[in-house]
């Protein structure tokens, strides 16, 4: 278990690092502050690993946009240290700087000191949840939606039914034009038509032979990206898998953890571990955010000894779809005559370290011209609920993606995360292109069907 010693009694010393966040100290010098939720506080040793080198700054999207130290990884860590040491209050300004962090973890991937930034930020958010004014309606509403809607399959199915209907409505274009600004923007980011929700591997009566593989179906993916899941089953089967999807599985808990609701994220993690213990084979994931969360269950449950081994055994089975496919021998021949811009999902590239595999799968397709766009591995600004919570920053990051697409002029933008998928629909439109936005599995499914002449 990570130590918490000395949290509320030590004074700061030598933690400058050129940070402008020193202004947060104003009026609080010498005062000891305590984390409002000590059991989930950022660990002192995690914070101490930052040596203020600044190598993370230019990897950070919010720093690149604002140029502000307090909107950088180093600045946000410094703020957490100041709060921990009682030299700054956990006030609205500090909370705002943390809230604008996308939790994309690009900083973590380039940090030479191995600062576990994702863990620090999740624990910082847990403090925000508990900090005064803790009664803020907006925070309470987000927590309620995540617990009572997103994590409950039947409620989520009912809540997303109107969205699915709107996405496939033939008068959608006219309706979008009639909507006010922000709503119109959101409506335009809905996928064209993903068909019915995914309700199980055997929905077509198909039974495949082969290596057992468990499909992780998630929450939003299952409801709004049914066709992506169906394509994933076809792709896995054609690569030699016998696909199963246990109905006992739950939402991965990534959104809850990012929001700082660690207690609920742990409940979901335990439910998933128990559900998949009754199955065999790899647990294959087609959503980068879910995959990263599942692989980090041992970290999430590190403080619960009775779950440690079970979490480690589960995490060892988790594979991103591209990772699992790349580990196969020969794959079906495929053809995709298109200029393709692959965009790294942050939680695939920065957290799982998977960059080569999706590109290799695309490059292997006959006719596929892979173009690298500027900032392909920079966050698109979707980041779970970020587009709703921080619409200005989200819009600016999408605008930058749109500029990169306009310069590269791809026929298709390919990614592997549902939030990014929606953001790229908006970016492609903004770029004035007719490019398709595809999940990697949709591209492979289409290409493999074309490849064998079906
Ligand atoms: S790269 Fe790592 S050690 Fe350097 S400032 Fe950033 S977080 Fe701190
Ligand atoms: S997680 Fe992303 S947005 Fe947050 S500090 Fe790190 S690089 Fe910046």
Short mmCIF file of C-alpha atoms and ligand atoms in Angstrom, two decimals:
data_model
loop_
_atom_site.label_atom_id
_atom_site.label_comp_id
_atom_site.label_asym_id
_atom_site.label_seq_id
_atom_site.Cartn_x
_atom_site.Cartn_y
_atom_site.Cartn_z
CA UNK A 1 0.00 0.00 0.00
CA UNK A 2 1.30 3.42 -0.81
CA UNK A 3 2.44 5.42 2.18
CA UNK A 4 0.69 8.56 3.32
CA UNK A 5 3.15 9.68 5.96
CA UNK A 6 3.80 13.30 6.66
CA UNK A 7 1.02 14.55 4.45
CA UNK A 8 -0.41 17.25 6.61
CA UNK A 9 2.51 18.34 8.72
CA UNK A 10 5.49 18.93 6.42
CA UNK A 11 6.28 22.38 5.06
CA UNK A 12 7.36 22.96 1.49
CA UNK A 13 11.00 23.32 0.69
CA UNK A 14 12.79 23.59 -2.63
CA UNK A 15 9.76 22.79 -4.76
CA UNK A 16 9.99 25.75 -7.06
CA UNK A 17 10.74 24.42 -10.51
CA UNK A 18 9.98 27.81 -12.00
CA UNK A 19 6.30 27.27 -11.49
CA UNK A 20 3.95 30.20 -11.72
CA UNK A 21 1.64 28.31 -9.42
CA UNK A 22 3.51 29.91 -6.56
CA UNK A 23 0.80 32.55 -6.77
CA UNK A 24 -1.55 29.94 -5.33
CA UNK A 25 0.31 30.37 -2.09
CA UNK A 26 -0.97 33.92 -1.71
CA UNK A 27 -2.41 34.41 1.75
CA UNK A 28 -1.93 30.78 2.77
CA UNK A 29 1.80 30.78 3.65
CA UNK A 30 2.49 28.65 6.70
CA UNK A 31 -1.04 27.32 7.00
CA UNK A 32 -1.46 23.54 7.17
CA UNK A 33 -4.13 22.14 4.94
CA UNK A 34 -5.39 18.55 4.98
CA UNK A 35 -6.73 16.56 2.08
CA UNK A 36 -10.48 16.28 2.58
CA UNK A 37 -10.41 12.56 1.72
CA UNK A 38 -7.13 11.22 3.17
CA UNK A 39 -7.74 7.58 2.23
CA UNK A 40 -7.68 8.50 -1.48
CA UNK A 41 -5.12 11.34 -1.35
CA UNK A 42 -2.30 11.59 -3.91
CA UNK A 43 0.66 9.72 -2.38
CA UNK A 44 3.53 11.90 -1.17
CA UNK A 45 6.09 9.63 -2.83
CA UNK A 46 4.28 9.87 -6.18
CA UNK A 47 4.40 13.67 -5.99
CA UNK A 48 8.03 13.63 -4.87
CA UNK A 49 9.11 11.80 -8.02
CA UNK A 50 8.71 14.96 -10.10
CA UNK A 51 12.13 16.62 -10.49
CA UNK A 52 10.73 19.67 -12.34
CA UNK A 53 12.72 18.98 -15.50
CA UNK A 54 9.89 20.22 -17.71
CA UNK A 55 10.32 17.51 -20.34
CA UNK A 56 6.58 16.85 -20.16
CA UNK A 57 5.52 20.41 -21.00
CA UNK A 58 5.51 20.20 -24.77
CA UNK A 59 3.67 16.86 -24.67
CA UNK A 60 0.80 18.42 -22.73
CA UNK A 61 -2.13 19.63 -24.85
CA UNK A 62 -3.42 22.12 -22.29
CA UNK A 63 0.04 23.66 -21.90
CA UNK A 64 0.43 23.86 -25.67
CA UNK A 65 -2.88 25.72 -25.94
CA UNK A 66 -2.48 28.07 -22.96
CA UNK A 67 1.29 28.35 -22.41
CA UNK A 68 0.55 28.46 -18.67
CA UNK A 69 2.63 26.56 -16.13
CA UNK A 70 -0.45 25.89 -14.01
CA UNK A 71 -2.02 24.15 -17.04
CA UNK A 72 0.99 21.85 -17.40
CA UNK A 73 1.72 18.48 -15.75
CA UNK A 74 4.57 20.00 -13.70
CA UNK A 75 2.34 22.86 -12.58
CA UNK A 76 -0.51 20.56 -11.59
CA UNK A 77 1.84 18.34 -9.61
CA UNK A 78 3.28 21.40 -7.92
CA UNK A 79 -0.23 22.49 -6.96
CA UNK A 80 -0.88 19.08 -5.40
CA UNK A 81 2.37 19.35 -3.44
CA UNK A 82 1.45 22.79 -2.18
CA UNK A 83 -1.97 21.57 -1.06
CA UNK A 84 -0.43 18.50 0.55
CA UNK A 85 2.07 20.61 2.43
CA UNK A 86 -0.55 23.05 3.63
CA UNK A 87 0.79 25.93 1.55
CA UNK A 88 -2.18 26.32 -0.76
CA UNK A 89 -5.88 25.83 -0.38
CA UNK A 90 -7.81 23.35 -2.43
CA UNK A 91 -9.79 26.27 -3.80
CA UNK A 92 -11.72 26.79 -7.02
CA UNK A 93 -8.59 27.95 -8.90
CA UNK A 94 -6.65 24.79 -8.04
CA UNK A 95 -9.64 22.61 -8.84
CA UNK A 96 -10.01 24.40 -12.18
CA UNK A 97 -6.42 23.65 -13.20
CA UNK A 98 -6.94 19.97 -12.39
CA UNK A 99 -10.32 19.93 -14.09
CA UNK A 100 -8.78 21.16 -17.35
CA UNK A 101 -6.36 18.21 -17.36
CA UNK A 102 -7.57 15.77 -20.03
CA UNK A 103 -6.02 12.81 -18.19
CA UNK A 104 -4.53 11.87 -21.54
CA UNK A 105 -1.25 10.88 -19.84
CA UNK A 106 0.98 12.09 -22.65
CA UNK A 107 3.10 13.57 -19.85
CA UNK A 108 3.48 10.19 -18.17
CA UNK A 109 4.73 8.61 -21.38
CA UNK A 110 7.62 11.10 -21.72
CA UNK A 111 8.52 11.60 -18.06
CA UNK A 112 12.06 10.38 -17.31
CA UNK A 113 11.30 10.09 -13.58
CA UNK A 114 8.35 7.76 -14.00
CA UNK A 115 5.87 10.11 -12.33
CA UNK A 116 2.57 8.18 -12.22
CA UNK A 117 0.59 11.18 -13.35
CA UNK A 118 -2.63 9.28 -14.05
CA UNK A 119 -2.73 7.94 -10.50
CA UNK A 120 -1.94 11.36 -9.05
CA UNK A 121 -4.70 13.01 -11.06
CA UNK A 122 -7.34 10.40 -10.17
CA UNK A 123 -6.54 10.87 -6.49
CA UNK A 124 -6.54 14.66 -6.90
CA UNK A 125 -10.01 14.41 -8.44
CA UNK A 126 -11.13 12.31 -5.48
CA UNK A 127 -10.20 15.28 -3.29
CA UNK A 128 -12.17 17.66 -5.51
CA UNK A 129 -15.21 15.41 -5.09
CA UNK A 130 -14.88 15.72 -1.33
CA UNK A 131 -13.71 19.34 -1.12
CA UNK A 132 -15.94 22.24 -0.21
CA UNK A 133 -18.14 23.35 -1.76
CA UNK A 134 -18.86 19.64 -2.05
CA UNK A 135 -22.56 20.32 -2.50
CA UNK A 136 -22.07 21.73 -6.00
CA UNK A 137 -24.94 20.53 -8.10
CA UNK A 138 -22.86 20.03 -11.24
CA UNK A 139 -20.40 17.63 -9.57
CA UNK A 140 -23.25 15.79 -7.88
CA UNK A 141 -25.11 15.46 -11.17
CA UNK A 142 -22.03 14.01 -12.94
CA UNK A 143 -21.49 11.52 -10.16
CA UNK A 144 -25.18 10.54 -10.25
CA UNK A 145 -25.16 10.04 -14.03
CA UNK A 146 -21.98 7.96 -13.91
CA UNK A 147 -23.25 5.75 -11.09
CA UNK A 148 -26.94 5.47 -11.86
CA UNK A 149 -27.03 5.70 -15.66
CA UNK A 150 -23.67 4.79 -17.23
CA UNK A 151 -22.98 1.86 -14.89
CA UNK A 152 -26.51 0.40 -15.11
CA UNK A 153 -26.99 -1.43 -18.42
CA UNK A 154 -30.79 -1.21 -18.53
CA UNK A 155 -30.92 2.44 -17.54
CA UNK A 156 -28.18 3.29 -20.04
CA UNK A 157 -30.04 1.41 -22.77
CA UNK A 158 -33.16 3.46 -22.08
CA UNK A 159 -31.21 6.73 -21.83
CA UNK A 160 -29.35 6.22 -25.12
CA UNK A 161 -32.38 5.01 -27.12
CA UNK A 162 -33.39 8.56 -28.16
CA UNK A 163 -29.78 9.32 -29.14
CA UNK A 164 -29.67 6.23 -31.34
CA UNK A 165 -33.00 7.10 -32.87
CA UNK A 166 -31.85 10.65 -33.63
CA UNK A 167 -28.58 9.39 -35.14
CA UNK A 168 -30.48 7.30 -37.69
CA UNK A 169 -33.38 9.73 -38.32
CA UNK A 170 -33.73 10.72 -41.95
CA UNK A 171 -34.62 14.33 -41.00
CA UNK A 172 -31.56 14.56 -38.77
CA UNK A 173 -29.82 17.18 -40.93
CA UNK A 174 -32.76 19.60 -40.77
CA UNK A 175 -33.21 18.99 -37.06
CA UNK A 176 -29.52 19.71 -36.42
CA UNK A 177 -29.74 23.01 -38.22
CA UNK A 178 -32.68 24.01 -36.00
CA UNK A 179 -30.82 23.28 -32.75
CA UNK A 180 -29.08 26.06 -30.77
CA UNK A 181 -25.22 26.32 -30.97
CA UNK A 182 -23.81 23.90 -28.38
CA UNK A 183 -26.57 21.31 -28.86
CA UNK A 184 -26.07 21.48 -32.62
CA UNK A 185 -22.35 20.89 -32.12
CA UNK A 186 -23.02 17.81 -29.97
CA UNK A 187 -25.69 16.45 -32.35
CA UNK A 188 -23.28 16.71 -35.27
CA UNK A 189 -20.79 14.51 -33.44
CA UNK A 190 -23.18 11.57 -33.20
CA UNK A 191 -22.21 8.63 -35.42
CA UNK A 192 -24.18 8.26 -38.65
CA UNK A 193 -25.96 5.07 -37.80
CA UNK A 194 -24.47 2.25 -35.80
CA UNK A 195 -27.58 0.09 -35.97
CA UNK A 196 -28.97 -1.79 -33.01
CA UNK A 197 -27.12 -2.02 -29.70
CA UNK A 198 -24.87 -5.02 -29.24
CA UNK A 199 -26.78 -7.69 -27.35
CA UNK A 200 -24.43 -10.66 -27.47
CA UNK A 201 -22.09 -12.64 -29.65
CA UNK A 202 -24.69 -15.20 -30.67
CA UNK A 203 -27.26 -12.67 -31.86
CA UNK A 204 -26.95 -14.01 -35.41
CA UNK A 205 -27.09 -17.62 -34.28
CA UNK A 206 -23.44 -17.98 -35.28
CA UNK A 207 -21.22 -20.35 -33.33
CA UNK A 208 -17.53 -20.27 -34.15
CA UNK A 209 -14.80 -22.73 -33.32
CA UNK A 210 -11.30 -21.75 -32.29
CA UNK A 211 -9.29 -20.20 -29.46
CA UNK A 212 -11.60 -18.88 -26.72
CA UNK A 213 -11.63 -15.10 -26.48
CA UNK A 214 -13.76 -12.92 -24.23
CA UNK A 215 -15.06 -9.66 -25.74
CA UNK A 216 -15.25 -6.78 -23.28
CA UNK A 217 -18.39 -4.91 -24.34
CA UNK A 218 -18.30 -1.82 -22.09
CA UNK A 219 -21.18 0.61 -21.59
CA UNK A 220 -21.43 3.32 -24.26
CA UNK A 221 -19.73 1.08 -26.84
CA UNK A 222 -22.43 -1.55 -26.40
CA UNK A 223 -25.29 0.93 -26.75
CA UNK A 224 -24.06 3.42 -29.37
CA UNK A 225 -21.43 1.43 -31.29
CA UNK A 226 -23.22 -1.88 -31.80
CA UNK A 227 -21.86 -2.21 -35.33
CA UNK A 228 -18.27 -1.79 -34.07
CA UNK A 229 -18.80 -4.72 -31.71
CA UNK A 230 -20.36 -6.85 -34.45
CA UNK A 231 -17.41 -6.04 -36.73
CA UNK A 232 -15.05 -6.95 -33.88
CA UNK A 233 -16.67 -10.35 -33.47
CA UNK A 234 -16.33 -11.00 -37.22
CA UNK A 235 -12.69 -9.87 -37.22
CA UNK A 236 -11.80 -12.01 -34.22
CA UNK A 237 -13.54 -15.05 -35.65
CA UNK A 238 -11.77 -14.68 -38.97
CA UNK A 239 -8.49 -14.46 -37.07
CA UNK A 240 -9.25 -17.80 -35.41
CA UNK A 241 -11.13 -16.93 -32.21
CA UNK A 242 -14.24 -18.41 -30.66
CA UNK A 243 -15.76 -15.24 -29.22
CA UNK A 244 -17.76 -15.07 -26.03
CA UNK A 245 -19.09 -12.08 -24.10
CA UNK A 246 -20.18 -12.86 -20.57
CA UNK A 247 -23.36 -11.06 -19.57
CA UNK A 248 -22.05 -10.68 -16.02
CA UNK A 249 -19.50 -8.05 -17.10
CA UNK A 250 -19.98 -4.39 -16.15
CA UNK A 251 -18.76 -0.95 -17.20
CA UNK A 252 -14.94 -0.78 -16.75
CA UNK A 253 -15.12 2.15 -14.32
CA UNK A 254 -12.66 4.38 -16.22
CA UNK A 255 -15.01 7.37 -16.26
CA UNK A 256 -15.70 6.95 -12.54
CA UNK A 257 -11.99 6.79 -11.68
CA UNK A 258 -11.20 9.82 -13.84
CA UNK A 259 -13.93 11.71 -12.05
CA UNK A 260 -12.36 10.77 -8.70
CA UNK A 261 -15.14 8.35 -7.69
CA UNK A 262 -12.59 5.67 -6.82
CA UNK A 263 -14.87 3.77 -4.45
CA UNK A 264 -17.36 3.11 -7.23
CA UNK A 265 -14.62 2.32 -9.76
CA UNK A 266 -13.33 -0.33 -7.35
CA UNK A 267 -16.81 -1.87 -7.08
CA UNK A 268 -17.01 -2.17 -10.85
CA UNK A 269 -13.48 -3.59 -11.03
CA UNK A 270 -14.33 -6.33 -8.53
CA UNK A 271 -17.52 -7.20 -10.42
CA UNK A 272 -15.59 -7.53 -13.67
CA UNK A 273 -12.80 -9.60 -12.16
CA UNK A 274 -15.36 -11.99 -10.66
CA UNK A 275 -17.30 -12.16 -13.95
CA UNK A 276 -14.28 -13.02 -16.09
CA UNK A 277 -12.87 -15.53 -13.60
CA UNK A 278 -15.63 -17.83 -14.78
CA UNK A 279 -14.36 -17.61 -18.39
CA UNK A 280 -11.24 -18.63 -20.29
CA UNK A 281 -8.89 -17.00 -22.79
CA UNK A 282 -7.79 -13.44 -23.45
CA UNK A 283 -10.12 -10.56 -22.59
CA UNK A 284 -10.10 -8.52 -25.81
CA UNK A 285 -11.03 -4.84 -25.73
CA UNK A 286 -11.80 -2.53 -28.65
CA UNK A 287 -11.98 0.68 -26.62
CA UNK A 288 -8.64 2.18 -25.60
CA UNK A 289 -10.01 3.82 -22.46
CA UNK A 290 -11.63 0.60 -21.22
CA UNK A 291 -8.51 -1.44 -22.01
CA UNK A 292 -6.26 0.91 -20.04
CA UNK A 293 -8.64 0.83 -17.07
CA UNK A 294 -8.87 -2.98 -17.08
CA UNK A 295 -5.07 -3.34 -17.27
CA UNK A 296 -4.76 -1.00 -14.28
CA UNK A 297 -7.13 -2.87 -11.96
CA UNK A 298 -4.14 -4.10 -9.88
CA UNK A 299 -3.22 -0.47 -9.23
CA UNK A 300 -6.82 0.50 -8.46
CA UNK A 301 -7.15 -2.36 -5.97
CA UNK A 302 -3.61 -2.13 -4.57
CA UNK A 303 -4.92 -1.27 -1.12
CA UNK A 304 -7.07 -4.42 -0.88
CA UNK A 305 -4.79 -7.45 -0.31
CA UNK A 306 -7.55 -10.00 -0.90
CA UNK A 307 -8.04 -8.65 -4.43
CA UNK A 308 -4.40 -8.11 -5.38
CA UNK A 309 -3.71 -11.51 -6.95
CA UNK A 310 -7.11 -11.75 -8.58
CA UNK A 311 -6.67 -8.29 -10.14
CA UNK A 312 -3.18 -9.18 -11.42
CA UNK A 313 -4.41 -12.46 -12.93
CA UNK A 314 -7.27 -10.66 -14.65
CA UNK A 315 -5.10 -7.81 -15.97
CA UNK A 316 -2.63 -10.31 -17.43
CA UNK A 317 -5.43 -11.59 -19.68
CA UNK A 318 -6.43 -8.19 -21.09
CA UNK A 319 -5.43 -7.38 -24.68
CA UNK A 320 -6.31 -4.53 -26.95
CA UNK A 321 -7.83 -5.85 -30.19
CA UNK A 322 -4.82 -4.69 -32.24
CA UNK A 323 -2.44 -6.25 -29.71
CA UNK A 324 -4.24 -9.59 -29.89
CA UNK A 325 -4.37 -9.56 -33.70
CA UNK A 326 -0.72 -8.54 -34.02
CA UNK A 327 0.20 -11.52 -31.86
CA UNK A 328 -1.44 -13.94 -34.32
CA UNK A 329 0.44 -15.61 -37.10
CA UNK A 330 -1.03 -15.14 -40.53
CA UNK A 331 -4.08 -12.90 -40.80
CA UNK A 332 -6.61 -12.84 -43.67
CA UNK A 333 -5.63 -10.89 -46.79
CA UNK A 334 -7.32 -7.52 -46.92
CA UNK A 335 -7.90 -4.65 -49.30
CA UNK A 336 -8.73 -1.06 -48.36
CA UNK A 337 -8.14 1.37 -51.20
CA UNK A 338 -7.96 4.56 -49.18
CA UNK A 339 -5.68 7.24 -47.84
CA UNK A 340 -5.94 6.63 -44.09
CA UNK A 341 -4.99 8.92 -41.20
CA UNK A 342 -4.60 6.78 -38.08
CA UNK A 343 -5.02 8.75 -34.84
CA UNK A 344 -3.60 7.33 -31.62
CA UNK A 345 -6.09 7.12 -28.79
CA UNK A 346 -4.28 8.52 -25.72
CA UNK A 347 -5.05 5.55 -23.52
CA UNK A 348 -3.79 3.19 -26.19
CA UNK A 349 -0.56 5.02 -27.06
CA UNK A 350 0.43 6.70 -23.80
CA UNK A 351 -0.97 4.24 -21.25
CA UNK A 352 -0.78 0.87 -23.02
CA UNK A 353 2.20 1.75 -25.23
CA UNK A 354 0.40 0.48 -28.34
CA UNK A 355 1.33 2.53 -31.40
CA UNK A 356 2.90 0.15 -33.90
CA UNK A 357 0.29 -2.61 -33.92
CA UNK A 358 -2.67 -0.66 -35.39
CA UNK A 359 -0.41 0.93 -38.00
CA UNK A 360 1.08 -2.46 -38.94
CA UNK A 361 -2.42 -3.93 -39.38
CA UNK A 362 -3.41 -1.04 -41.64
CA UNK A 363 -0.16 -1.11 -43.63
CA UNK A 364 -0.73 -4.80 -44.35
CA UNK A 365 -3.92 -3.98 -46.28
CA UNK A 366 -3.53 -3.79 -50.03
CA UNK A 367 -4.27 -0.30 -51.36
CA UNK A 368 -4.07 1.35 -47.96
CA UNK A 369 -1.94 4.50 -47.92
CA UNK A 370 -1.18 5.38 -44.31
CA UNK A 371 -0.56 9.11 -43.80
CA UNK A 372 0.87 10.50 -40.58
CA UNK A 373 -0.83 13.76 -39.61
CA UNK A 374 0.63 16.37 -37.30
CA UNK A 375 -0.30 15.69 -33.68
CA UNK A 376 -1.67 12.20 -34.39
CA UNK A 377 -0.86 11.19 -30.80
CA UNK A 378 -2.03 14.45 -29.21
CA UNK A 379 -5.35 14.31 -27.39
CA UNK A 380 -8.35 15.20 -29.56
CA UNK A 381 -10.19 16.80 -26.62
CA UNK A 382 -12.92 14.16 -26.25
CA UNK A 383 -11.59 12.62 -22.99
CA UNK A 384 -14.75 11.10 -21.54
CA UNK A 385 -16.97 13.89 -20.23
CA UNK A 386 -14.37 16.58 -21.02
CA UNK A 387 -16.24 17.98 -24.01
CA UNK A 388 -19.15 18.77 -21.72
CA UNK A 389 -17.12 19.91 -18.70
CA UNK A 390 -14.50 21.97 -20.59
CA UNK A 391 -16.08 22.74 -23.97
CA UNK A 392 -13.69 25.60 -24.85
CA UNK A 393 -10.48 23.56 -24.56
CA UNK A 394 -12.16 20.56 -26.17
CA UNK A 395 -13.20 22.68 -29.15
CA UNK A 396 -9.70 24.12 -29.57
CA UNK A 397 -8.12 20.65 -29.61
CA UNK A 398 -10.70 19.48 -32.14
CA UNK A 399 -9.94 22.54 -34.28
CA UNK A 400 -6.25 21.55 -34.31
CA UNK A 401 -7.17 18.04 -35.45
CA UNK A 402 -9.38 19.56 -38.16
CA UNK A 403 -6.44 21.66 -39.39
CA UNK A 404 -4.22 18.55 -39.54
CA UNK A 405 -6.89 16.66 -41.48
CA UNK A 406 -7.39 19.57 -43.88
CA UNK A 407 -3.65 19.49 -44.63
CA UNK A 408 -3.41 15.70 -45.06
CA UNK A 409 -6.77 15.22 -46.86
CA UNK A 410 -7.37 11.57 -45.86
CA UNK A 411 -10.26 9.45 -47.21
CA UNK A 412 -10.69 7.90 -43.78
CA UNK A 413 -9.73 8.74 -40.22
CA UNK A 414 -9.17 5.59 -38.15
CA UNK A 415 -9.08 5.39 -34.38
CA UNK A 416 -9.84 2.91 -31.59
CA UNK A 417 -11.83 4.71 -28.92
CA UNK A 418 -15.51 5.73 -28.94
CA UNK A 419 -15.00 9.26 -27.54
CA UNK A 420 -12.29 10.04 -30.10
CA UNK A 421 -14.52 8.62 -32.85
CA UNK A 422 -17.24 11.16 -32.02
CA UNK A 423 -14.74 14.02 -31.80
CA UNK A 424 -13.27 13.14 -35.21
CA UNK A 425 -16.70 13.23 -36.81
CA UNK A 426 -16.80 16.90 -35.79
CA UNK A 427 -13.19 17.52 -36.85
CA UNK A 428 -13.71 16.03 -40.31
CA UNK A 429 -16.78 18.19 -40.79
CA UNK A 430 -14.87 21.26 -39.62
CA UNK A 431 -12.09 20.45 -42.09
CA UNK A 432 -14.65 20.46 -44.91
CA UNK A 433 -13.80 16.87 -45.85
CA UNK A 434 -16.01 13.96 -46.80
CA UNK A 435 -13.67 11.50 -45.05
CA UNK A 436 -15.18 8.60 -43.15
CA UNK A 437 -14.39 8.05 -39.49
CA UNK A 438 -13.85 4.36 -38.78
CA UNK A 439 -12.93 2.25 -35.82
CA UNK A 440 -9.87 0.14 -36.61
CA UNK A 441 -12.02 -2.98 -36.45
CA UNK A 442 -14.45 -1.57 -39.02
CA UNK A 443 -11.54 -0.87 -41.37
CA UNK A 444 -10.22 -4.43 -40.94
CA UNK A 445 -13.66 -5.99 -41.29
CA UNK A 446 -14.29 -4.12 -44.51
CA UNK A 447 -10.82 -4.84 -45.85
CA UNK A 448 -10.87 -8.53 -44.99
CA UNK A 449 -14.26 -8.93 -46.65
CA UNK A 450 -12.90 -7.22 -49.79
CA UNK A 451 -9.66 -9.20 -49.60
CA UNK A 452 -11.25 -12.60 -50.03
CA UNK A 453 -13.79 -11.42 -52.57
CA UNK A 454 -16.86 -11.79 -50.37
S1 LIG B 1 8.74 15.20 -17.06
FE1 LIG B 1 8.21 14.18 -15.13
S2 LIG B 1 9.81 14.84 -13.68
FE2 LIG B 1 9.90 16.25 -15.44
S3 LIG B 1 8.56 17.98 -14.84
FE3 LIG B 1 7.29 16.55 -16.00
S4 LIG B 1 6.34 15.22 -14.45
FE4 LIG B 1 8.07 16.28 -13.46
S1 LIG B 2 -2.65 14.13 -18.58
FE1 LIG B 2 -2.55 15.22 -20.55
S2 LIG B 2 -3.59 17.20 -20.20
FE2 LIG B 2 -3.15 16.29 -18.15
S3 LIG B 2 -1.20 17.19 -17.56
FE3 LIG B 2 -0.70 15.23 -18.58
S4 LIG B 2 -0.35 15.76 -20.75
FE4 LIG B 2 -1.40 17.53 -19.76
#
